[in-house]
């Protein structure tokens, strides 16, 4: 599925997402865990931030200058309403060109929607956008190899892709990032989160 089609689907469910996730604690423990690895707390960005700004709240509390990026205009409009002081980008992560280096980047349950051929270039871009010692937190499908699947969510059809755990670990290594933590946090679901740090 092309990112613009993913955006249209999230536009349709943005209001539902807002109600459901505004005070959600989902993944907050994993975010806090990743933040512990940081040595500097300059800029941070949440990729595929959604509408709630819940990661932005935590990052700001820890002293980061936090920004959000999402391809869905409706998600960002809702996020801006809650966080008028925050910089948000309405952008496809595939075409986004980072303008600075970040101490922390999160991409929780967002890049798993990319077309398979965009997984590697986007992951490389996120690694390259980290400052030395910078930390990346992201989720991916925990398969052995490349795979694409589709599934319905809130009445919308979505597509997901993954390079498999070993594929992501290879890219991290090739782009000067070390895996600090990898966990199947929803086992037996194939949902994996990875914390990596720029060496
Ligand atoms: C499952 S939601 C997760 C939202 C948020 N990370 C959270 O955990 O609350 C996925 C988000 O990723 C965004 N997204 C999907 N594909 C994207 C892309 N190519 N570029 C930027 N954002 C994208 C969607 O618009 C949506 O807001």
mmCIF file of C-alpha atoms and ligand atoms in Angstrom:
data_model
loop_
_atom_site.group_PDB
_atom_site.id
_atom_site.type_symbol
_atom_site.label_atom_id
_atom_site.label_comp_id
_atom_site.label_asym_id
_atom_site.label_seq_id
_atom_site.Cartn_x
_atom_site.Cartn_y
_atom_site.Cartn_z
ATOM 1 C CA UNK A 1 0.000 0.000 0.000
ATOM 2 C CA UNK A 2 1.306 3.426 -0.937
ATOM 3 C CA UNK A 3 1.848 5.798 2.013
ATOM 4 C CA UNK A 4 -0.806 8.215 0.677
ATOM 5 C CA UNK A 5 -3.404 5.431 0.948
ATOM 6 C CA UNK A 6 -2.287 4.663 4.513
ATOM 7 C CA UNK A 7 -2.677 8.378 5.271
ATOM 8 C CA UNK A 8 -6.239 8.439 3.912
ATOM 9 C CA UNK A 9 -7.187 5.518 6.156
ATOM 10 C CA UNK A 10 -5.679 7.137 9.255
ATOM 11 C CA UNK A 11 -7.443 10.398 8.367
ATOM 12 C CA UNK A 12 -10.734 8.475 8.578
ATOM 13 C CA UNK A 13 -10.022 6.999 12.015
ATOM 14 C CA UNK A 14 -8.131 9.949 13.521
ATOM 15 C CA UNK A 15 -10.964 11.040 15.791
ATOM 16 C CA UNK A 16 -11.444 7.486 17.085
ATOM 17 C CA UNK A 17 -7.679 7.193 17.600
ATOM 18 C CA UNK A 18 -7.663 10.393 19.590
ATOM 19 C CA UNK A 19 -10.401 9.246 21.962
ATOM 20 C CA UNK A 20 -8.794 5.841 22.381
ATOM 21 C CA UNK A 21 -5.154 6.850 22.813
ATOM 22 C CA UNK A 22 -5.014 10.267 24.376
ATOM 23 C CA UNK A 23 -4.345 8.837 27.838
ATOM 24 C CA UNK A 24 -3.064 5.452 26.752
ATOM 25 C CA UNK A 25 -0.092 3.972 28.601
ATOM 26 C CA UNK A 26 0.638 1.628 25.695
ATOM 27 C CA UNK A 27 4.443 1.573 25.039
ATOM 28 C CA UNK A 28 5.208 4.251 27.610
ATOM 29 C CA UNK A 29 7.322 1.807 29.663
ATOM 30 C CA UNK A 30 9.298 0.917 26.517
ATOM 31 C CA UNK A 31 9.782 4.615 25.746
ATOM 32 C CA UNK A 32 11.034 5.283 29.275
ATOM 33 C CA UNK A 33 13.377 2.309 28.956
ATOM 34 C CA UNK A 34 14.827 3.658 25.684
ATOM 35 C CA UNK A 35 15.273 7.151 27.126
ATOM 36 C CA UNK A 36 17.480 5.685 29.863
ATOM 37 C CA UNK A 37 20.132 4.920 27.209
ATOM 38 C CA UNK A 38 20.452 8.556 26.127
ATOM 39 C CA UNK A 39 23.452 10.604 27.217
ATOM 40 C CA UNK A 40 22.288 13.897 25.646
ATOM 41 C CA UNK A 41 18.802 15.342 25.583
ATOM 42 C CA UNK A 42 18.706 17.795 22.701
ATOM 43 C CA UNK A 43 16.196 17.304 19.878
ATOM 44 C CA UNK A 44 13.836 14.339 19.612
ATOM 45 C CA UNK A 45 11.278 13.360 16.988
ATOM 46 C CA UNK A 46 8.372 10.923 17.074
ATOM 47 C CA UNK A 47 7.841 9.428 13.597
ATOM 48 C CA UNK A 48 4.211 8.503 12.918
ATOM 49 C CA UNK A 49 3.295 10.314 16.122
ATOM 50 C CA UNK A 50 -0.463 10.048 15.651
ATOM 51 C CA UNK A 51 -2.904 12.425 17.264
ATOM 52 C CA UNK A 52 -2.274 12.239 20.983
ATOM 53 C CA UNK A 53 1.268 13.491 21.391
ATOM 54 C CA UNK A 54 1.622 10.968 24.203
ATOM 55 C CA UNK A 55 5.294 10.241 23.329
ATOM 56 C CA UNK A 56 5.905 13.989 22.987
ATOM 57 C CA UNK A 57 4.642 14.512 26.540
ATOM 58 C CA UNK A 58 7.136 11.989 27.921
ATOM 59 C CA UNK A 59 10.044 13.262 25.812
ATOM 60 C CA UNK A 60 9.377 16.860 26.871
ATOM 61 C CA UNK A 61 9.197 15.805 30.520
ATOM 62 C CA UNK A 62 12.701 14.324 30.141
ATOM 63 C CA UNK A 63 14.089 17.582 28.739
ATOM 64 C CA UNK A 64 14.050 16.886 24.991
ATOM 65 C CA UNK A 65 12.951 19.489 22.455
ATOM 66 C CA UNK A 66 10.370 17.127 20.979
ATOM 67 C CA UNK A 67 8.843 17.230 17.477
ATOM 68 C CA UNK A 68 6.274 15.031 15.752
ATOM 69 C CA UNK A 69 5.908 13.806 12.175
ATOM 70 C CA UNK A 70 2.950 12.026 10.629
ATOM 71 C CA UNK A 71 1.617 11.534 7.122
ATOM 72 C CA UNK A 72 -2.026 11.931 8.250
ATOM 73 C CA UNK A 73 -3.205 15.543 8.209
ATOM 74 C CA UNK A 74 -6.114 14.742 10.526
ATOM 75 C CA UNK A 75 -3.836 13.087 13.086
ATOM 76 C CA UNK A 76 -1.512 16.103 13.072
ATOM 77 C CA UNK A 77 -4.382 18.601 13.289
ATOM 78 C CA UNK A 78 -5.556 16.883 16.483
ATOM 79 C CA UNK A 79 -2.011 16.687 17.864
ATOM 80 C CA UNK A 80 -1.445 20.408 17.177
ATOM 81 C CA UNK A 81 -4.593 21.237 19.068
ATOM 82 C CA UNK A 82 -3.247 19.460 22.168
ATOM 83 C CA UNK A 83 0.340 20.713 21.756
ATOM 84 C CA UNK A 84 0.232 24.168 20.136
ATOM 85 C CA UNK A 85 3.840 24.862 21.141
ATOM 86 C CA UNK A 86 5.244 21.747 19.407
ATOM 87 C CA UNK A 87 6.668 21.548 15.881
ATOM 88 C CA UNK A 88 4.790 19.001 13.784
ATOM 89 C CA UNK A 89 5.506 17.934 10.212
ATOM 90 C CA UNK A 90 2.746 16.577 7.983
ATOM 91 C CA UNK A 91 4.997 14.411 5.914
ATOM 92 C CA UNK A 92 5.641 10.950 4.537
ATOM 93 C CA UNK A 93 8.689 9.556 6.326
ATOM 94 C CA UNK A 94 9.805 8.192 2.928
ATOM 95 C CA UNK A 95 10.317 11.700 1.502
ATOM 96 C CA UNK A 96 11.211 13.550 4.728
ATOM 97 C CA UNK A 97 14.697 15.056 4.726
ATOM 98 C CA UNK A 98 15.934 15.612 8.297
ATOM 99 C CA UNK A 99 17.214 19.138 8.830
ATOM 100 C CA UNK A 100 19.188 18.342 11.960
ATOM 101 C CA UNK A 101 20.537 15.495 14.067
ATOM 102 C CA UNK A 102 18.440 14.064 16.887
ATOM 103 C CA UNK A 103 19.343 12.717 20.345
ATOM 104 C CA UNK A 104 16.286 10.469 20.219
ATOM 105 C CA UNK A 105 14.009 9.114 17.477
ATOM 106 C CA UNK A 106 10.939 6.956 18.038
ATOM 107 C CA UNK A 107 8.861 5.189 15.402
ATOM 108 C CA UNK A 108 6.341 3.171 17.377
ATOM 109 C CA UNK A 109 3.912 1.152 15.220
ATOM 110 C CA UNK A 110 4.358 3.488 12.264
ATOM 111 C CA UNK A 111 7.146 2.359 9.925
ATOM 112 C CA UNK A 112 5.601 -1.130 9.872
ATOM 113 C CA UNK A 113 3.117 0.360 7.386
ATOM 114 C CA UNK A 114 5.791 1.228 4.814
ATOM 115 C CA UNK A 115 5.962 -0.556 1.468
ATOM 116 C CA UNK A 116 8.604 -3.266 1.759
ATOM 117 C CA UNK A 117 11.000 -1.514 -0.622
ATOM 118 C CA UNK A 118 10.992 1.580 1.622
ATOM 119 C CA UNK A 119 11.937 -0.221 4.853
ATOM 120 C CA UNK A 120 15.675 -0.179 4.250
ATOM 121 C CA UNK A 121 16.033 3.419 2.980
ATOM 122 C CA UNK A 122 13.844 4.753 5.815
ATOM 123 C CA UNK A 123 15.709 2.803 8.497
ATOM 124 C CA UNK A 124 19.011 4.064 7.062
ATOM 125 C CA UNK A 125 17.643 7.622 7.138
ATOM 126 C CA UNK A 126 16.653 7.284 10.808
ATOM 127 C CA UNK A 127 20.085 5.894 11.740
ATOM 128 C CA UNK A 128 21.810 8.693 9.848
ATOM 129 C CA UNK A 129 19.645 11.324 11.594
ATOM 130 C CA UNK A 130 20.938 10.322 15.043
ATOM 131 C CA UNK A 131 23.695 12.316 16.692
ATOM 132 C CA UNK A 132 26.553 10.287 18.255
ATOM 133 C CA UNK A 133 25.131 8.266 21.169
ATOM 134 C CA UNK A 134 21.615 9.050 19.902
ATOM 135 C CA UNK A 135 18.924 6.440 20.531
ATOM 136 C CA UNK A 136 16.359 4.948 18.129
ATOM 137 C CA UNK A 137 13.249 3.111 19.343
ATOM 138 C CA UNK A 138 11.102 1.369 16.734
ATOM 139 C CA UNK A 139 8.737 -1.545 16.269
ATOM 140 C CA UNK A 140 8.743 -4.109 13.483
ATOM 141 C CA UNK A 141 7.304 -7.453 12.502
ATOM 142 C CA UNK A 142 9.343 -10.205 14.145
ATOM 143 C CA UNK A 143 9.570 -12.651 11.246
ATOM 144 C CA UNK A 144 12.652 -14.539 10.032
ATOM 145 C CA UNK A 145 12.610 -12.964 6.584
ATOM 146 C CA UNK A 146 10.992 -10.215 4.508
ATOM 147 C CA UNK A 147 7.240 -10.324 4.609
ATOM 148 C CA UNK A 148 4.143 -8.277 3.722
ATOM 149 C CA UNK A 149 0.718 -8.789 5.260
ATOM 150 C CA UNK A 150 -2.618 -7.004 5.293
ATOM 151 C CA UNK A 151 -5.245 -6.743 7.975
ATOM 152 C CA UNK A 152 -8.403 -4.848 8.904
ATOM 153 C CA UNK A 153 -8.381 -2.343 11.753
ATOM 154 C CA UNK A 154 -11.315 -0.161 12.784
ATOM 155 C CA UNK A 155 -13.069 -1.007 9.509
ATOM 156 C CA UNK A 156 -10.072 0.027 7.374
ATOM 157 C CA UNK A 157 -7.745 -2.246 5.423
ATOM 158 C CA UNK A 158 -4.076 -1.674 6.239
ATOM 159 C CA UNK A 159 -0.871 -3.200 4.960
ATOM 160 C CA UNK A 160 2.295 -3.974 6.888
ATOM 161 C CA UNK A 161 5.783 -5.019 5.890
ATOM 162 C CA UNK A 162 8.946 -6.152 7.617
ATOM 163 C CA UNK A 163 12.514 -7.044 6.729
ATOM 164 C CA UNK A 164 12.510 -9.602 9.541
ATOM 165 C CA UNK A 165 14.499 -9.253 12.729
ATOM 166 C CA UNK A 166 17.818 -10.140 11.116
ATOM 167 C CA UNK A 167 17.216 -7.700 8.270
ATOM 168 C CA UNK A 168 16.750 -4.796 10.679
ATOM 169 C CA UNK A 169 19.743 -5.838 12.781
ATOM 170 C CA UNK A 170 21.913 -5.891 9.637
ATOM 171 C CA UNK A 171 20.836 -2.361 8.676
ATOM 172 C CA UNK A 172 21.489 -1.058 12.177
ATOM 173 C CA UNK A 173 25.002 -2.516 12.143
ATOM 174 C CA UNK A 174 25.735 -1.197 8.647
ATOM 175 C CA UNK A 175 24.639 2.275 9.738
ATOM 176 C CA UNK A 176 26.711 2.462 12.905
ATOM 177 C CA UNK A 177 23.988 1.634 15.395
ATOM 178 C CA UNK A 178 24.202 -1.046 18.046
ATOM 179 C CA UNK A 179 21.172 -3.005 19.237
ATOM 180 C CA UNK A 180 20.695 -2.357 22.970
ATOM 181 C CA UNK A 181 17.433 -4.222 23.446
ATOM 182 C CA UNK A 182 15.146 -6.406 21.323
ATOM 183 C CA UNK A 183 11.941 -7.913 22.651
ATOM 184 C CA UNK A 184 8.873 -9.779 21.418
ATOM 185 C CA UNK A 185 6.755 -7.667 23.745
ATOM 186 C CA UNK A 186 3.374 -9.071 22.680
ATOM 187 C CA UNK A 187 4.343 -12.726 22.227
ATOM 188 C CA UNK A 188 2.899 -14.883 20.589
ATOM 189 C CA UNK A 189 2.128 -11.888 18.340
ATOM 190 C CA UNK A 190 5.010 -11.159 15.949
ATOM 191 C CA UNK A 191 5.467 -7.668 17.382
ATOM 192 C CA UNK A 192 9.023 -6.645 18.195
ATOM 193 C CA UNK A 193 10.487 -3.468 19.603
ATOM 194 C CA UNK A 194 14.123 -2.550 19.176
ATOM 195 C CA UNK A 195 16.227 0.026 20.992
ATOM 196 C CA UNK A 196 19.395 0.934 19.102
ATOM 197 C CA UNK A 197 22.155 3.456 19.776
ATOM 198 C CA UNK A 198 24.497 5.270 17.414
ATOM 199 C CA UNK A 199 28.084 4.292 18.087
HETATM 200 C C1 LIG B 1 -0.730 2.763 14.568
HETATM 201 S S1 LIG B 1 -0.576 4.520 14.484
HETATM 202 C C2 LIG B 1 0.615 4.808 15.808
HETATM 203 C C3 LIG B 1 0.574 6.219 16.332
HETATM 204 C C4 LIG B 1 1.560 6.515 17.481
HETATM 205 N N1 LIG B 1 2.924 6.153 17.112
HETATM 206 C C5 LIG B 1 1.148 5.816 18.744
HETATM 207 O O1 LIG B 1 1.778 4.802 19.091
HETATM 208 O O2 LIG B 1 0.187 6.278 19.392
HETATM 209 C C6 LIG B 1 0.439 4.692 13.023
HETATM 210 C C7 LIG B 1 0.727 6.117 12.646
HETATM 211 O O3 LIG B 1 1.781 6.101 11.658
HETATM 212 C C8 LIG B 1 1.466 7.057 10.668
HETATM 213 N N2 LIG B 1 2.148 6.693 9.410
HETATM 214 C C9 LIG B 1 1.923 5.591 8.665
HETATM 215 N N3 LIG B 1 2.706 5.615 7.550
HETATM 216 C C10 LIG B 1 3.439 6.757 7.625
HETATM 217 C C11 LIG B 1 4.418 7.350 6.760
HETATM 218 N N4 LIG B 1 4.769 6.798 5.586
HETATM 219 N N5 LIG B 1 4.979 8.527 7.141
HETATM 220 C C12 LIG B 1 4.610 9.117 8.315
HETATM 221 N N6 LIG B 1 3.676 8.619 9.150
HETATM 222 C C13 LIG B 1 3.098 7.440 8.820
HETATM 223 C C14 LIG B 1 -0.047 7.003 10.573
HETATM 224 O O4 LIG B 1 -0.617 8.126 9.932
HETATM 225 C C15 LIG B 1 -0.450 6.846 12.026
HETATM 226 O O5 LIG B 1 -0.683 8.074 12.667
#
